[in-house]
PDB file of N, CA and C in Angstrom:
ATOM      1  N   MET A  62      -3.805  37.672   7.350  1.00 85.00           N
ATOM      2  CA  MET A  62      -3.946  36.275   7.674  1.00 85.00           C
ATOM      3  C   MET A  62      -2.767  35.813   8.539  1.00 85.00           C
ATOM      4  N   ALA A  63      -1.563  36.292   8.205  1.00 91.00           N
ATOM      5  CA  ALA A  63      -0.374  35.914   8.971  1.00 91.00           C
ATOM      6  C   ALA A  63      -0.481  36.405  10.408  1.00 91.00           C
ATOM      7  N   GLU A  64      -1.007  37.610  10.577  1.00 92.00           N
ATOM      8  CA  GLU A  64      -1.164  38.144  11.936  1.00 92.00           C
ATOM      9  C   GLU A  64      -2.167  37.305  12.717  1.00 92.00           C
ATOM     10  N   LEU A  65      -3.225  36.898  12.076  1.00 89.00           N
ATOM     11  CA  LEU A  65      -4.234  36.069  12.732  1.00 89.00           C
ATOM     12  C   LEU A  65      -3.640  34.721  13.147  1.00 89.00           C
ATOM     13  N   GLU A  66      -2.842  34.134  12.280  1.00 92.00           N
ATOM     14  CA  GLU A  66      -2.181  32.870  12.614  1.00 92.00           C
ATOM     15  C   GLU A  66      -1.231  33.041  13.795  1.00 92.00           C
ATOM     16  N   ARG A  67      -0.523  34.157  13.848  1.00 93.00           N
ATOM     17  CA  ARG A  67       0.393  34.423  14.957  1.00 93.00           C
ATOM     18  C   ARG A  67      -0.378  34.582  16.268  1.00 93.00           C
ATOM     19  N   ILE A  68      -1.495  35.282  16.202  1.00 93.00           N
ATOM     20  CA  ILE A  68      -2.324  35.480  17.401  1.00 93.00           C
ATOM     21  C   ILE A  68      -2.817  34.135  17.927  1.00 93.00           C
ATOM     22  N   VAL A  69      -3.285  33.289  17.025  1.00 92.00           N
ATOM     23  CA  VAL A  69      -3.781  31.971  17.436  1.00 92.00           C
ATOM     24  C   VAL A  69      -2.658  31.165  18.089  1.00 92.00           C
ATOM     25  N   ALA A  70      -1.480  31.191  17.482  1.00 94.00           N
ATOM     26  CA  ALA A  70      -0.344  30.455  18.042  1.00 94.00           C
ATOM     27  C   ALA A  70       0.017  30.989  19.420  1.00 94.00           C
ATOM     28  N   ASP A  71       0.025  32.304  19.579  1.00 92.00           N
ATOM     29  CA  ASP A  71       0.335  32.910  20.879  1.00 92.00           C
ATOM     30  C   ASP A  71      -0.685  32.495  21.930  1.00 92.00           C
ATOM     31  N   MET A  72      -1.962  32.517  21.544  1.00 92.00           N
ATOM     32  CA  MET A  72      -3.009  32.159  22.500  1.00 92.00           C
ATOM     33  C   MET A  72      -2.956  30.676  22.847  1.00 92.00           C
ATOM     34  N   GLU A  73      -2.670  29.844  21.858  1.00 93.00           N
ATOM     35  CA  GLU A  73      -2.610  28.403  22.112  1.00 93.00           C
ATOM     36  C   GLU A  73      -1.421  28.020  22.976  1.00 93.00           C
ATOM     37  N   SER A  74      -0.402  28.861  22.996  1.00 93.00           N
ATOM     38  CA  SER A  74       0.776  28.557  23.814  1.00 93.00           C
ATOM     39  C   SER A  74       0.456  28.603  25.301  1.00 93.00           C
ATOM     40  N   GLY A  75      -0.581  29.349  25.667  1.00 91.00           N
ATOM     41  CA  GLY A  75      -0.969  29.455  27.071  1.00 91.00           C
ATOM     42  C   GLY A  75      -0.047  30.330  27.894  1.00 91.00           C
ATOM     43  N   GLN A  76       0.824  31.081  27.250  1.00 92.00           N
ATOM     44  CA  GLN A  76       1.802  31.891  27.962  1.00 92.00           C
ATOM     45  C   GLN A  76       1.377  33.353  28.117  1.00 92.00           C
ATOM     46  N   LEU A  77       0.265  33.749  27.509  1.00 91.00           N
ATOM     47  CA  LEU A  77      -0.172  35.138  27.601  1.00 91.00           C
ATOM     48  C   LEU A  77      -0.928  35.391  28.903  1.00 91.00           C
ATOM     49  N   PRO A  78      -0.659  36.507  29.557  1.00 94.00           N
ATOM     50  CA  PRO A  78      -1.465  36.890  30.715  1.00 94.00           C
ATOM     51  C   PRO A  78      -2.907  37.157  30.277  1.00 94.00           C
ATOM     52  N   LEU A  79      -3.814  37.143  31.221  1.00 93.00           N
ATOM     53  CA  LEU A  79      -5.233  37.287  30.914  1.00 93.00           C
ATOM     54  C   LEU A  79      -5.514  38.535  30.089  1.00 93.00           C
ATOM     55  N   GLN A  80      -4.965  39.666  30.481  1.00 95.00           N
ATOM     56  CA  GLN A  80      -5.223  40.931  29.786  1.00 95.00           C
ATOM     57  C   GLN A  80      -4.752  40.850  28.333  1.00 95.00           C
ATOM     58  N   GLN A  81      -3.594  40.265  28.107  1.00 95.00           N
ATOM     59  CA  GLN A  81      -3.083  40.123  26.741  1.00 95.00           C
ATOM     60  C   GLN A  81      -3.902  39.109  25.950  1.00 95.00           C
ATOM     61  N   SER A  82      -4.378  38.086  26.605  1.00 93.00           N
ATOM     62  CA  SER A  82      -5.231  37.100  25.937  1.00 93.00           C
ATOM     63  C   SER A  82      -6.529  37.740  25.464  1.00 93.00           C
ATOM     64  N   LEU A  83      -7.109  38.566  26.308  1.00 94.00           N
ATOM     65  CA  LEU A  83      -8.342  39.259  25.923  1.00 94.00           C
ATOM     66  C   LEU A  83      -8.103  40.206  24.760  1.00 94.00           C
ATOM     67  N   ALA A  84      -6.998  40.943  24.791  1.00 95.00           N
ATOM     68  CA  ALA A  84      -6.663  41.864  23.706  1.00 95.00           C
ATOM     69  C   ALA A  84      -6.393  41.086  22.415  1.00 95.00           C
ATOM     70  N   ALA A  85      -5.696  39.956  22.524  1.00 94.00           N
ATOM     71  CA  ALA A  85      -5.404  39.128  21.360  1.00 94.00           C
ATOM     72  C   ALA A  85      -6.693  38.555  20.772  1.00 94.00           C
ATOM     73  N   TYR A  86      -7.604  38.126  21.639  1.00 93.00           N
ATOM     74  CA  TYR A  86      -8.881  37.600  21.169  1.00 93.00           C
ATOM     75  C   TYR A  86      -9.656  38.669  20.411  1.00 93.00           C
ATOM     76  N   GLN A  87      -9.686  39.878  20.957  1.00 96.00           N
ATOM     77  CA  GLN A  87     -10.405  40.978  20.313  1.00 96.00           C
ATOM     78  C   GLN A  87      -9.784  41.299  18.954  1.00 96.00           C
ATOM     79  N   ARG A  88      -8.465  41.370  18.892  1.00 95.00           N
ATOM     80  CA  ARG A  88      -7.783  41.651  17.624  1.00 95.00           C
ATOM     81  C   ARG A  88      -8.035  40.516  16.631  1.00 95.00           C
ATOM     82  N   GLY A  89      -8.008  39.289  17.103  1.00 93.00           N
ATOM     83  CA  GLY A  89      -8.289  38.151  16.240  1.00 93.00           C
ATOM     84  C   GLY A  89      -9.696  38.201  15.668  1.00 93.00           C
ATOM     85  N   ALA A  90     -10.662  38.598  16.491  1.00 94.00           N
ATOM     86  CA  ALA A  90     -12.046  38.722  16.015  1.00 94.00           C
ATOM     87  C   ALA A  90     -12.153  39.806  14.947  1.00 94.00           C
ATOM     88  N   GLU A  91     -11.426  40.909  15.133  1.00 95.00           N
ATOM     89  CA  GLU A  91     -11.420  41.983  14.136  1.00 95.00           C
ATOM     90  C   GLU A  91     -10.801  41.503  12.824  1.00 95.00           C
ATOM     91  N   LEU A  92      -9.691  40.778  12.925  1.00 93.00           N
ATOM     92  CA  LEU A  92      -9.032  40.265  11.727  1.00 93.00           C
ATOM     93  C   LEU A  92      -9.907  39.239  11.012  1.00 93.00           C
ATOM     94  N   LEU A  93     -10.570  38.388  11.776  1.00 92.00           N
ATOM     95  CA  LEU A  93     -11.466  37.397  11.190  1.00 92.00           C
ATOM     96  C   LEU A  93     -12.586  38.089  10.416  1.00 92.00           C
ATOM     97  N   GLN A  94     -13.160  39.114  10.990  1.00 95.00           N
ATOM     98  CA  GLN A  94     -14.233  39.852  10.314  1.00 95.00           C
ATOM     99  C   GLN A  94     -13.704  40.490   9.027  1.00 95.00           C
ATOM    100  N   PHE A  95     -12.507  41.070   9.088  1.00 93.00           N
ATOM    101  CA  PHE A  95     -11.902  41.676   7.905  1.00 93.00           C
ATOM    102  C   PHE A  95     -11.703  40.629   6.802  1.00 93.00           C
ATOM    103  N   CYS A  96     -11.177  39.464   7.177  1.00 92.00           N
ATOM    104  CA  CYS A  96     -10.935  38.399   6.201  1.00 92.00           C
ATOM    105  C   CYS A  96     -12.249  37.898   5.601  1.00 92.00           C
ATOM    106  N   GLN A  97     -13.276  37.771   6.416  1.00 94.00           N
ATOM    107  CA  GLN A  97     -14.569  37.314   5.924  1.00 94.00           C
ATOM    108  C   GLN A  97     -15.162  38.315   4.943  1.00 94.00           C
ATOM    109  N   GLN A  98     -15.004  39.608   5.235  1.00 94.00           N
ATOM    110  CA  GLN A  98     -15.502  40.639   4.331  1.00 94.00           C
ATOM    111  C   GLN A  98     -14.737  40.637   3.015  1.00 94.00           C
ATOM    112  N   ALA A  99     -13.426  40.453   3.079  1.00 93.00           N
ATOM    113  CA  ALA A  99     -12.608  40.405   1.864  1.00 93.00           C
ATOM    114  C   ALA A  99     -12.999  39.192   1.022  1.00 93.00           C
ATOM    115  N   LEU A 100     -13.221  38.055   1.666  1.00 93.00           N
ATOM    116  CA  LEU A 100     -13.636  36.854   0.955  1.00 93.00           C
ATOM    117  C   LEU A 100     -15.003  37.053   0.300  1.00 93.00           C
ATOM    118  N   ALA A 101     -15.937  37.644   1.017  1.00 92.00           N
ATOM    119  CA  ALA A 101     -17.274  37.894   0.467  1.00 92.00           C
ATOM    120  C   ALA A 101     -17.192  38.825  -0.740  1.00 92.00           C
ATOM    121  N   ALA A 102     -16.351  39.845  -0.663  1.00 91.00           N
ATOM    122  CA  ALA A 102     -16.184  40.767  -1.788  1.00 91.00           C
ATOM    123  C   ALA A 102     -15.595  40.048  -2.994  1.00 91.00           C
ATOM    124  N   ALA A 103     -14.621  39.181  -2.755  1.00 90.00           N
ATOM    125  CA  ALA A 103     -14.017  38.423  -3.850  1.00 90.00           C
ATOM    126  C   ALA A 103     -15.037  37.472  -4.474  1.00 90.00           C
ATOM    127  N   GLN A 104     -15.839  36.821  -3.638  1.00 88.00           N
ATOM    128  CA  GLN A 104     -16.858  35.912  -4.148  1.00 88.00           C
ATOM    129  C   GLN A 104     -17.886  36.668  -4.990  1.00 88.00           C
ATOM    130  N   GLN A 105     -18.225  37.864  -4.564  1.00 86.00           N
ATOM    131  CA  GLN A 105     -19.178  38.683  -5.316  1.00 86.00           C
ATOM    132  C   GLN A 105     -18.593  39.068  -6.671  1.00 86.00           C
ATOM    133  N   GLN A 106     -17.317  39.406  -6.711  1.00 85.00           N
ATOM    134  CA  GLN A 106     -16.675  39.753  -7.976  1.00 85.00           C
ATOM    135  C   GLN A 106     -16.651  38.557  -8.915  1.00 85.00           C
ATOM    136  N   VAL A 107     -16.378  37.372  -8.388  1.00 83.00           N
ATOM    137  CA  VAL A 107     -16.365  36.159  -9.211  1.00 83.00           C
ATOM    138  C   VAL A 107     -17.760  35.908  -9.776  1.00 83.00           C
ATOM    139  N   GLN A 108     -18.787  36.089  -8.968  1.00 82.00           N
ATOM    140  CA  GLN A 108     -20.151  35.884  -9.453  1.00 82.00           C
ATOM    141  C   GLN A 108     -20.472  36.845 -10.592  1.00 82.00           C
ATOM    142  N   VAL A 109     -20.039  38.075 -10.483  1.00 79.00           N
ATOM    143  CA  VAL A 109     -20.271  39.050 -11.547  1.00 79.00           C
ATOM    144  C   VAL A 109     -19.557  38.604 -12.818  1.00 79.00           C
ATOM    145  N   LEU A 110     -18.312  38.157 -12.678  1.00 77.00           N
ATOM    146  CA  LEU A 110     -17.554  37.705 -13.848  1.00 77.00           C
ATOM    147  C   LEU A 110     -18.150  36.451 -14.470  1.00 77.00           C
ATOM    148  N   GLU A 111     -18.663  35.558 -13.645  1.00 75.00           N
ATOM    149  CA  GLU A 111     -19.239  34.312 -14.150  1.00 75.00           C
ATOM    150  C   GLU A 111     -20.568  34.527 -14.859  1.00 75.00           C
ATOM    151  N   ASN A 112     -21.182  35.629 -14.634  1.00 77.00           N
ATOM    152  CA  ASN A 112     -22.516  35.886 -15.177  1.00 77.00           C
ATOM    153  C   ASN A 112     -22.451  36.031 -16.697  1.00 77.00           C
ATOM    154  N   GLY A 113     -22.246  34.919 -17.381  1.00 61.00           N
ATOM    155  CA  GLY A 113     -22.242  34.909 -18.829  1.00 61.00           C
ATOM    156  C   GLY A 113     -20.902  35.212 -19.465  1.00 61.00           C
ATOM    157  N   VAL A 114     -19.906  35.594 -18.695  1.00 66.00           N
ATOM    158  CA  VAL A 114     -18.619  35.953 -19.272  1.00 66.00           C
ATOM    159  C   VAL A 114     -17.651  34.787 -19.222  1.00 66.00           C
ATOM    160  N   LEU A 115     -17.581  34.130 -18.109  1.00 60.00           N
ATOM    161  CA  LEU A 115     -16.629  33.030 -17.952  1.00 60.00           C
ATOM    162  C   LEU A 115     -17.284  31.700 -18.274  1.00 60.00           C
ATOM    163  N   LYS A 116     -16.494  30.789 -18.779  1.00 61.00           N
ATOM    164  CA  LYS A 116     -16.972  29.444 -19.060  1.00 61.00           C
ATOM    165  C   LYS A 116     -16.228  28.473 -18.167  1.00 61.00           C
ATOM    166  N   PRO A 117     -16.774  27.293 -17.932  1.00 64.00           N
ATOM    167  CA  PRO A 117     -16.092  26.319 -17.073  1.00 64.00           C
ATOM    168  C   PRO A 117     -14.686  26.018 -17.591  1.00 64.00           C
ATOM    169  N   PHE A 118     -13.755  25.880 -16.684  1.00 64.00           N
ATOM    170  CA  PHE A 118     -12.377  25.572 -17.028  1.00 64.00           C
ATOM    171  C   PHE A 118     -12.256  24.080 -17.288  1.00 64.00           C
ATOM    172  N   THR A 119     -11.660  23.751 -18.395  1.00 69.00           N
ATOM    173  CA  THR A 119     -11.406  22.348 -18.688  1.00 69.00           C
ATOM    174  C   THR A 119      -9.957  22.191 -19.092  1.00 69.00           C
ATOM    175  N   THR A 120      -9.387  21.069 -18.741  1.00 69.00           N
ATOM    176  CA  THR A 120      -8.018  20.762 -19.145  1.00 69.00           C
ATOM    177  C   THR A 120      -8.080  19.876 -20.375  1.00 69.00           C
ATOM    178  N   PRO A 121      -6.999  19.793 -21.136  1.00 69.00           N
ATOM    179  CA  PRO A 121      -7.004  18.913 -22.313  1.00 69.00           C
ATOM    180  C   PRO A 121      -7.333  17.464 -21.969  1.00 69.00           C
ATOM    181  N   ASP A 122      -6.965  17.023 -20.779  1.00 69.00           N
ATOM    182  CA  ASP A 122      -7.224  15.644 -20.356  1.00 69.00           C
ATOM    183  C   ASP A 122      -8.689  15.407 -20.004  1.00 69.00           C
ATOM    184  N   SER A 123      -9.455  16.469 -19.790  1.00 58.00           N
ATOM    185  CA  SER A 123     -10.837  16.292 -19.336  1.00 58.00           C
ATOM    186  C   SER A 123     -11.799  16.008 -20.486  1.00 58.00           C
ATOM    187  N   ASN A 124     -11.346  16.109 -21.714  1.00 57.00           N
ATOM    188  CA  ASN A 124     -12.214  15.809 -22.858  1.00 57.00           C
ATOM    189  C   ASN A 124     -12.279  14.302 -23.055  1.00 57.00           C
ATOM    190  N   ASP A 125     -13.441  13.760 -22.834  1.00 54.00           N
ATOM    191  CA  ASP A 125     -13.626  12.306 -22.999  1.00 54.00           C
ATOM    192  C   ASP A 125     -13.924  12.014 -24.469  1.00 54.00           C
ATOM    193  N   GLU A 126     -13.037  11.318 -25.119  1.00 51.00           N
ATOM    194  CA  GLU A 126     -13.252  10.967 -26.520  1.00 51.00           C
ATOM    195  C   GLU A 126     -13.443   9.453 -26.636  1.00 51.00           C
ATOM    196  N   SER A 127     -14.072   8.845 -25.651  1.00 47.00           N
ATOM    197  CA  SER A 127     -14.254   7.391 -25.659  1.00 47.00           C
ATOM    198  C   SER A 127     -15.405   7.011 -26.528  1.00 47.00           C
TER     199      SER A 127
END
């Protein structure tokens, strides 16, 4: 994620030559795809855990005793 943020900052600066901008864009697209896949995998794991195992999280303040 940090590398992706750095790439975006470099590209937004407007100081990269065209060839470097294209390479940075390609690397950014690869990193974005990697992050999306990691997020999807994490979401899938959470769904498996929630399937009857986990219960909604409540804080002591969330119990309404009115």
